[in-house]
mmCIF file of C-alpha atoms in Angstrom:
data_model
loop_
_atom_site.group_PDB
_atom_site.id
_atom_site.type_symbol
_atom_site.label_atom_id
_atom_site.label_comp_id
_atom_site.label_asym_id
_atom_site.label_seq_id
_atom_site.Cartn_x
_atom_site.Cartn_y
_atom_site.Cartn_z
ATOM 1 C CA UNK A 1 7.862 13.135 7.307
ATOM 2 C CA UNK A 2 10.478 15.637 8.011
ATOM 3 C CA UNK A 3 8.420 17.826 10.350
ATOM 4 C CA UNK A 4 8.254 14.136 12.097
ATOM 5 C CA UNK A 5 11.446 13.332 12.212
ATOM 6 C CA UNK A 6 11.059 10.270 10.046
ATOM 7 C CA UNK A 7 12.689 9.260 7.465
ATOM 8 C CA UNK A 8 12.138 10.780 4.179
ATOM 9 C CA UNK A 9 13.632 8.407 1.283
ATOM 10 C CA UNK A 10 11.710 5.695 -0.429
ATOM 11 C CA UNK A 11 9.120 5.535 -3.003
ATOM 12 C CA UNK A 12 5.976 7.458 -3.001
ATOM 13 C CA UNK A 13 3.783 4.139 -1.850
ATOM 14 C CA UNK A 14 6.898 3.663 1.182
ATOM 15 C CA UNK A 15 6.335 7.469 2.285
ATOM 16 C CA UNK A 16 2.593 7.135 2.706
ATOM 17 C CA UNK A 17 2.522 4.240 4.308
ATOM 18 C CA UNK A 18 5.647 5.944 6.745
ATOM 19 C CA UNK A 19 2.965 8.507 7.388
ATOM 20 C CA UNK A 20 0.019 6.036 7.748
ATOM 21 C CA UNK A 21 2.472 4.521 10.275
ATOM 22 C CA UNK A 22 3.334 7.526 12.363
ATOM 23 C CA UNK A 23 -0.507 8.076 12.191
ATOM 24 C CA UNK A 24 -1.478 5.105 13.954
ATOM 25 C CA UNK A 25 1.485 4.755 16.219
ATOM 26 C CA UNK A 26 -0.574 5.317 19.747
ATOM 27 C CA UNK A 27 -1.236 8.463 18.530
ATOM 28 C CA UNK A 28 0.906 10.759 20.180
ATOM 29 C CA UNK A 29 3.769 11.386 17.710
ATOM 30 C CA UNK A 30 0.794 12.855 15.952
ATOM 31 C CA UNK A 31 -1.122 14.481 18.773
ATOM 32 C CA UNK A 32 1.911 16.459 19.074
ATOM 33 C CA UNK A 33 2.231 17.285 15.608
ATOM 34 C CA UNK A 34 -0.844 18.515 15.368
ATOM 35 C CA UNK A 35 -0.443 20.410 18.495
ATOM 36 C CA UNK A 36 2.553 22.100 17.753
ATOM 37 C CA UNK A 37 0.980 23.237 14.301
ATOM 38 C CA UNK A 38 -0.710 27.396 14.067
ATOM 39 C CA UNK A 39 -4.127 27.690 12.484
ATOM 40 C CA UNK A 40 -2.504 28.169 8.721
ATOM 41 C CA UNK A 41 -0.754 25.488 8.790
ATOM 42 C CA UNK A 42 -3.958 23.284 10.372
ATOM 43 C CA UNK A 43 -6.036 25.017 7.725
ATOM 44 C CA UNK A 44 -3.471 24.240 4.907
ATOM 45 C CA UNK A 45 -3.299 20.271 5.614
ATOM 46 C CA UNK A 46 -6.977 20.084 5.931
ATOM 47 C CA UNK A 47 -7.365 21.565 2.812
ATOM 48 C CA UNK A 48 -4.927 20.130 1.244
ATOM 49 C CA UNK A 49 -6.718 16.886 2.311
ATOM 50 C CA UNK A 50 -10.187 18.113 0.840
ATOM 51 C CA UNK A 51 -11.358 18.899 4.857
ATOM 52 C CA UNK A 52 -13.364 21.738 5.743
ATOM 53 C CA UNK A 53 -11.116 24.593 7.265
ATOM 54 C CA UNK A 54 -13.445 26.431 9.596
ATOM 55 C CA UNK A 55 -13.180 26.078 13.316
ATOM 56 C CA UNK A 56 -11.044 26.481 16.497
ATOM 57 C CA UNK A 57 -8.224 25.037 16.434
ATOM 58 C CA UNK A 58 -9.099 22.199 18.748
ATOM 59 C CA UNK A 59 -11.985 21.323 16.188
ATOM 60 C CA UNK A 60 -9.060 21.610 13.376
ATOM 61 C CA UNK A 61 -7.105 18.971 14.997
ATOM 62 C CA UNK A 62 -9.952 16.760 15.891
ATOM 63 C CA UNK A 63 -11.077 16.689 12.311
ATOM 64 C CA UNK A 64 -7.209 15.902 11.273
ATOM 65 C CA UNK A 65 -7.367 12.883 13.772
ATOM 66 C CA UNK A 66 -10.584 11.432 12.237
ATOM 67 C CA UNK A 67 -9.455 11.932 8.543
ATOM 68 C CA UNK A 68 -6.006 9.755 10.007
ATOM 69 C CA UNK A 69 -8.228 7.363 11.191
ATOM 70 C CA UNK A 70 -10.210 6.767 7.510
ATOM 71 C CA UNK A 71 -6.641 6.408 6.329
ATOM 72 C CA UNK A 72 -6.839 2.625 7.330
ATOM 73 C CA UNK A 73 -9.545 2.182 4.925
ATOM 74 C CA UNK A 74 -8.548 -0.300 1.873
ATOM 75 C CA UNK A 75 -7.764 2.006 -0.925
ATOM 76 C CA UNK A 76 -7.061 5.209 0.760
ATOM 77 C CA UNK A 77 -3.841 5.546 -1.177
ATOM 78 C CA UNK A 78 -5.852 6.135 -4.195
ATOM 79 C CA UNK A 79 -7.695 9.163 -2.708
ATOM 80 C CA UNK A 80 -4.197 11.203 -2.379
ATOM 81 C CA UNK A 81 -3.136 10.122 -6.149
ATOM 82 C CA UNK A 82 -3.887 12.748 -9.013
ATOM 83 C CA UNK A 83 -5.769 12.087 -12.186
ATOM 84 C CA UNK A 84 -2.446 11.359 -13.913
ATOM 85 C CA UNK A 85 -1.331 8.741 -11.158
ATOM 86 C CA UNK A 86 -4.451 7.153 -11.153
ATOM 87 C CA UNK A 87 -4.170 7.075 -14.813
ATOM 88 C CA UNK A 88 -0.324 5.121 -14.636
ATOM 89 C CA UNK A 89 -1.915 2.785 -11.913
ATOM 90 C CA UNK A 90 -4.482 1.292 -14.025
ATOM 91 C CA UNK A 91 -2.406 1.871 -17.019
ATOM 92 C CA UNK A 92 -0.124 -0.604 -15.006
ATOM 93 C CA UNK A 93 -2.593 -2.905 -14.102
ATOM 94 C CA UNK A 94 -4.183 -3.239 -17.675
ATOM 95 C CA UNK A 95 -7.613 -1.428 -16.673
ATOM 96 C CA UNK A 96 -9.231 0.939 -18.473
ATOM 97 C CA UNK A 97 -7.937 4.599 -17.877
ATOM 98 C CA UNK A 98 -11.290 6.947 -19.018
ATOM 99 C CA UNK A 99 -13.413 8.101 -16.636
ATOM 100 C CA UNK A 100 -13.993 10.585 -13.459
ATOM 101 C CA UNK A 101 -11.759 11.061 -10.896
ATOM 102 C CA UNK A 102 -13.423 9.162 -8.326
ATOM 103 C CA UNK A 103 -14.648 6.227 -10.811
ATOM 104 C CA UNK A 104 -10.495 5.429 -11.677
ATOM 105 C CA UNK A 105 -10.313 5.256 -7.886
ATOM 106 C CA UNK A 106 -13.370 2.588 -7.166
ATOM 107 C CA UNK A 107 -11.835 0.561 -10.829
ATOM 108 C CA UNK A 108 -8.634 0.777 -8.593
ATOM 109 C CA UNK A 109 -10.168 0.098 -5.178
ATOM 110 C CA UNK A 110 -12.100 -3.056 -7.392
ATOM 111 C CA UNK A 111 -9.071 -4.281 -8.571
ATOM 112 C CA UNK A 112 -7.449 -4.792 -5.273
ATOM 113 C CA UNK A 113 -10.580 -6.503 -3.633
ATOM 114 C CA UNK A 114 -10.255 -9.087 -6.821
ATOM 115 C CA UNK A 115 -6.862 -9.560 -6.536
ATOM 116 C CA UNK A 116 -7.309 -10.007 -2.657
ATOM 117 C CA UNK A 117 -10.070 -12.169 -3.387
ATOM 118 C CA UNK A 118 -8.526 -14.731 -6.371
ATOM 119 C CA UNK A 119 -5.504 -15.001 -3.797
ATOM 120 C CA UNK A 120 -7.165 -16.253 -0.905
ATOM 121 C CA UNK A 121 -9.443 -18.365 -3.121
ATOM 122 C CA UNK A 122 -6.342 -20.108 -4.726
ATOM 123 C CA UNK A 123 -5.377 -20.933 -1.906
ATOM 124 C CA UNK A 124 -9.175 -22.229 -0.066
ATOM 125 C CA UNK A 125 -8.822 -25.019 -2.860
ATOM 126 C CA UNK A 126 -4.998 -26.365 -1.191
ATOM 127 C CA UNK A 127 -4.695 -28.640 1.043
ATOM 128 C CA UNK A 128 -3.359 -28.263 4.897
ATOM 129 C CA UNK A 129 -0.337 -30.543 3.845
ATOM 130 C CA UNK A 130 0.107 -27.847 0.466
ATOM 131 C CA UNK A 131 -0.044 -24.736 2.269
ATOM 132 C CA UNK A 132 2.822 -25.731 4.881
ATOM 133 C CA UNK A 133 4.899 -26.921 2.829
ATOM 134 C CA UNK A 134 4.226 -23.111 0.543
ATOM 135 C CA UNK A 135 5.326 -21.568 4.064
ATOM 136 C CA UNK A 136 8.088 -23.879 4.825
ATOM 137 C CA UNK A 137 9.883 -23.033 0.816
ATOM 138 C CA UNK A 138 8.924 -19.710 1.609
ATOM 139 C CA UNK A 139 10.588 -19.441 5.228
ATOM 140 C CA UNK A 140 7.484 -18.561 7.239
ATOM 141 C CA UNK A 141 5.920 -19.703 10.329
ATOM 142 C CA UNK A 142 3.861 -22.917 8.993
ATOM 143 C CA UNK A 143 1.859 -23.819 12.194
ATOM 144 C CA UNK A 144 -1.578 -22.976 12.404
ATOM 145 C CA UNK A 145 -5.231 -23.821 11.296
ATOM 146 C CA UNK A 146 -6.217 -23.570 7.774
ATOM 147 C CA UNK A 147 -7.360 -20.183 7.642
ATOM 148 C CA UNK A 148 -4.036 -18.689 9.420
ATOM 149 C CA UNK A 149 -1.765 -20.641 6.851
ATOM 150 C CA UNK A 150 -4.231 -19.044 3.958
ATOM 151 C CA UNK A 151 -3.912 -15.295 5.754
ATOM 152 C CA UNK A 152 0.299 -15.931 6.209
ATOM 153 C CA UNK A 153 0.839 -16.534 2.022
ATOM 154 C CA UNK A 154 -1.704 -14.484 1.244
ATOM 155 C CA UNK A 155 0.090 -11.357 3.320
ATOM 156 C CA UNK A 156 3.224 -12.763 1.927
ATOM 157 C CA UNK A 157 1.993 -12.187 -1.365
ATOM 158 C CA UNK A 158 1.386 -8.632 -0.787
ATOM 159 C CA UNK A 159 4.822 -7.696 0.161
ATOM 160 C CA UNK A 160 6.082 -9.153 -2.440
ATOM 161 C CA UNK A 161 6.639 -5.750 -4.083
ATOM 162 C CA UNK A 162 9.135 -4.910 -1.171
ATOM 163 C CA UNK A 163 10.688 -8.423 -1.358
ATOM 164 C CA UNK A 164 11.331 -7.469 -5.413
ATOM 165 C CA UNK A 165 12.789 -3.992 -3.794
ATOM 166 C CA UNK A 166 15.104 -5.227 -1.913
ATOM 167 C CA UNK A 167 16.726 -7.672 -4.350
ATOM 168 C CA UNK A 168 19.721 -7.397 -6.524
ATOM 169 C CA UNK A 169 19.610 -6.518 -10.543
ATOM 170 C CA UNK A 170 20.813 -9.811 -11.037
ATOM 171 C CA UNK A 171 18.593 -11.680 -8.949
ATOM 172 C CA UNK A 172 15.540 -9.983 -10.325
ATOM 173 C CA UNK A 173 17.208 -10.858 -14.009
ATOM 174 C CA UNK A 174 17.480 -14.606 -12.827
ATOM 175 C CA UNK A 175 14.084 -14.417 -11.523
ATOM 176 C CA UNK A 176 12.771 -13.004 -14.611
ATOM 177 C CA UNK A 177 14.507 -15.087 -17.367
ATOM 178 C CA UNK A 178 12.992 -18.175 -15.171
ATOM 179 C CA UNK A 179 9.914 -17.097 -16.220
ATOM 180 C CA UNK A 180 10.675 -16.166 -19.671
ATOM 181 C CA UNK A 181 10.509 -12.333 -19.082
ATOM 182 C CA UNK A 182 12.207 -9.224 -20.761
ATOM 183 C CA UNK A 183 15.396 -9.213 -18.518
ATOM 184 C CA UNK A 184 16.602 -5.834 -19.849
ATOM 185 C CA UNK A 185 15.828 -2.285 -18.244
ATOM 186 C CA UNK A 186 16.414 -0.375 -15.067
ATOM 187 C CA UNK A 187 15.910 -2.228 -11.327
ATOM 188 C CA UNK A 188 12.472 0.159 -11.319
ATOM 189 C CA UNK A 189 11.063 -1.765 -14.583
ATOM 190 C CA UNK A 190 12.578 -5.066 -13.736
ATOM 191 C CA UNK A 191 10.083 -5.049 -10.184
ATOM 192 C CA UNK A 192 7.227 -3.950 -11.969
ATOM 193 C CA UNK A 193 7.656 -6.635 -14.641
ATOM 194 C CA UNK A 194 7.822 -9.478 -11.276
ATOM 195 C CA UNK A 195 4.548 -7.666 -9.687
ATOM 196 C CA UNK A 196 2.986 -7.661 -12.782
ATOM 197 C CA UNK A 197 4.237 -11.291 -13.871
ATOM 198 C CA UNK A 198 2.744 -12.287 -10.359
ATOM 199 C CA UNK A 199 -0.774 -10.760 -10.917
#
């Protein structure tokens, strides 16, 4: 992110995404990254991202740009985790933490799709009138068919995490002791006790 000139603070999840960003964003932040890099350190990311190394340097950077495009798969945070992160993820989540490498990442990849899935299904069951007035509490846009009210709480629900972030201590204490949660530990634990209380 440095090398970018983006900005480098935030948790791990906030610096991928930051990358994932600058990735996508037209492309030519990173075209010139990549551009400006010499074959060692073009050999050294692809490695580093499990690539194969051999090639001119045009072929290097091409390969870079393809593996940045499979970044915007579901799940592709996973792939970058180690064994031990993968481990605390599922740990997190309640999942079973034995296995290979790549089978933690399709129990994690699995558990996303469900929770994805259970969210918009909760909500399939609500009616029109329910739903807007779930936007309206929530101050979002509440206009809209059906299925864009359903995709609007649904995304809401998945940035929750940053909503928790961004809170006071003592609103995330008030928040928890409304739902009869532990209210003592550091602002870290207090957002993973919300996310958790909201799977």
């Amino acid at each position: 992110l440095n090398n970018r000139g983006e900005d480098t603070s935030g948790s791990k999840d906030e610096l991928v995404r930051r990358l994932q960003q600058s990735d996508r964003s037209g492309g030519s932040t990173t075209n010139r990254y990549y551009d400006e890099m010499n074959i060692k350190e073009l050999h050294d990311e692809l490695e580093k991202r499990g690539e194969k190394v051999s090639g001119r340097k045009q072929e290097l950077i091409g390969r870079l740009r393809n593996n940045d495009k499979s970044s915007d798969k579901p799940g592709y945070e996973f792939e970058l985790m180690t064994c031990e992160q993968l481990h605390d993820e599922l740990e997190k989540r309640g999942e079973k933490v034995s296995g290979r490498k790549q089978e933690l990442i399709d129990r994690l990849k699995a558990c996303d799709e469900a929770d994805e899935q259970s969210g918009a299904g909760e909500y399939a069951e609500k009616t029109n009138r329910w739903l807007r007035q779930e936007l309206r509490l929530r101050g979002l846009m509440f206009s809209g068919n059906k299925d864009e009210l359903i995709q609007r709480l649904t995304e809401d629900d998945n940035t929750k995490g940053h909503k928790y972030s961004s809170m006071p201590i003592s609103d995330l204490q008030k928040e928890l002791n409304n739902r009869g949660e532990d209210t003592s530990g550091s602002k870290d634990e207090l957002v993973r006790r919300l996310q958790q209380s909201d799977r």
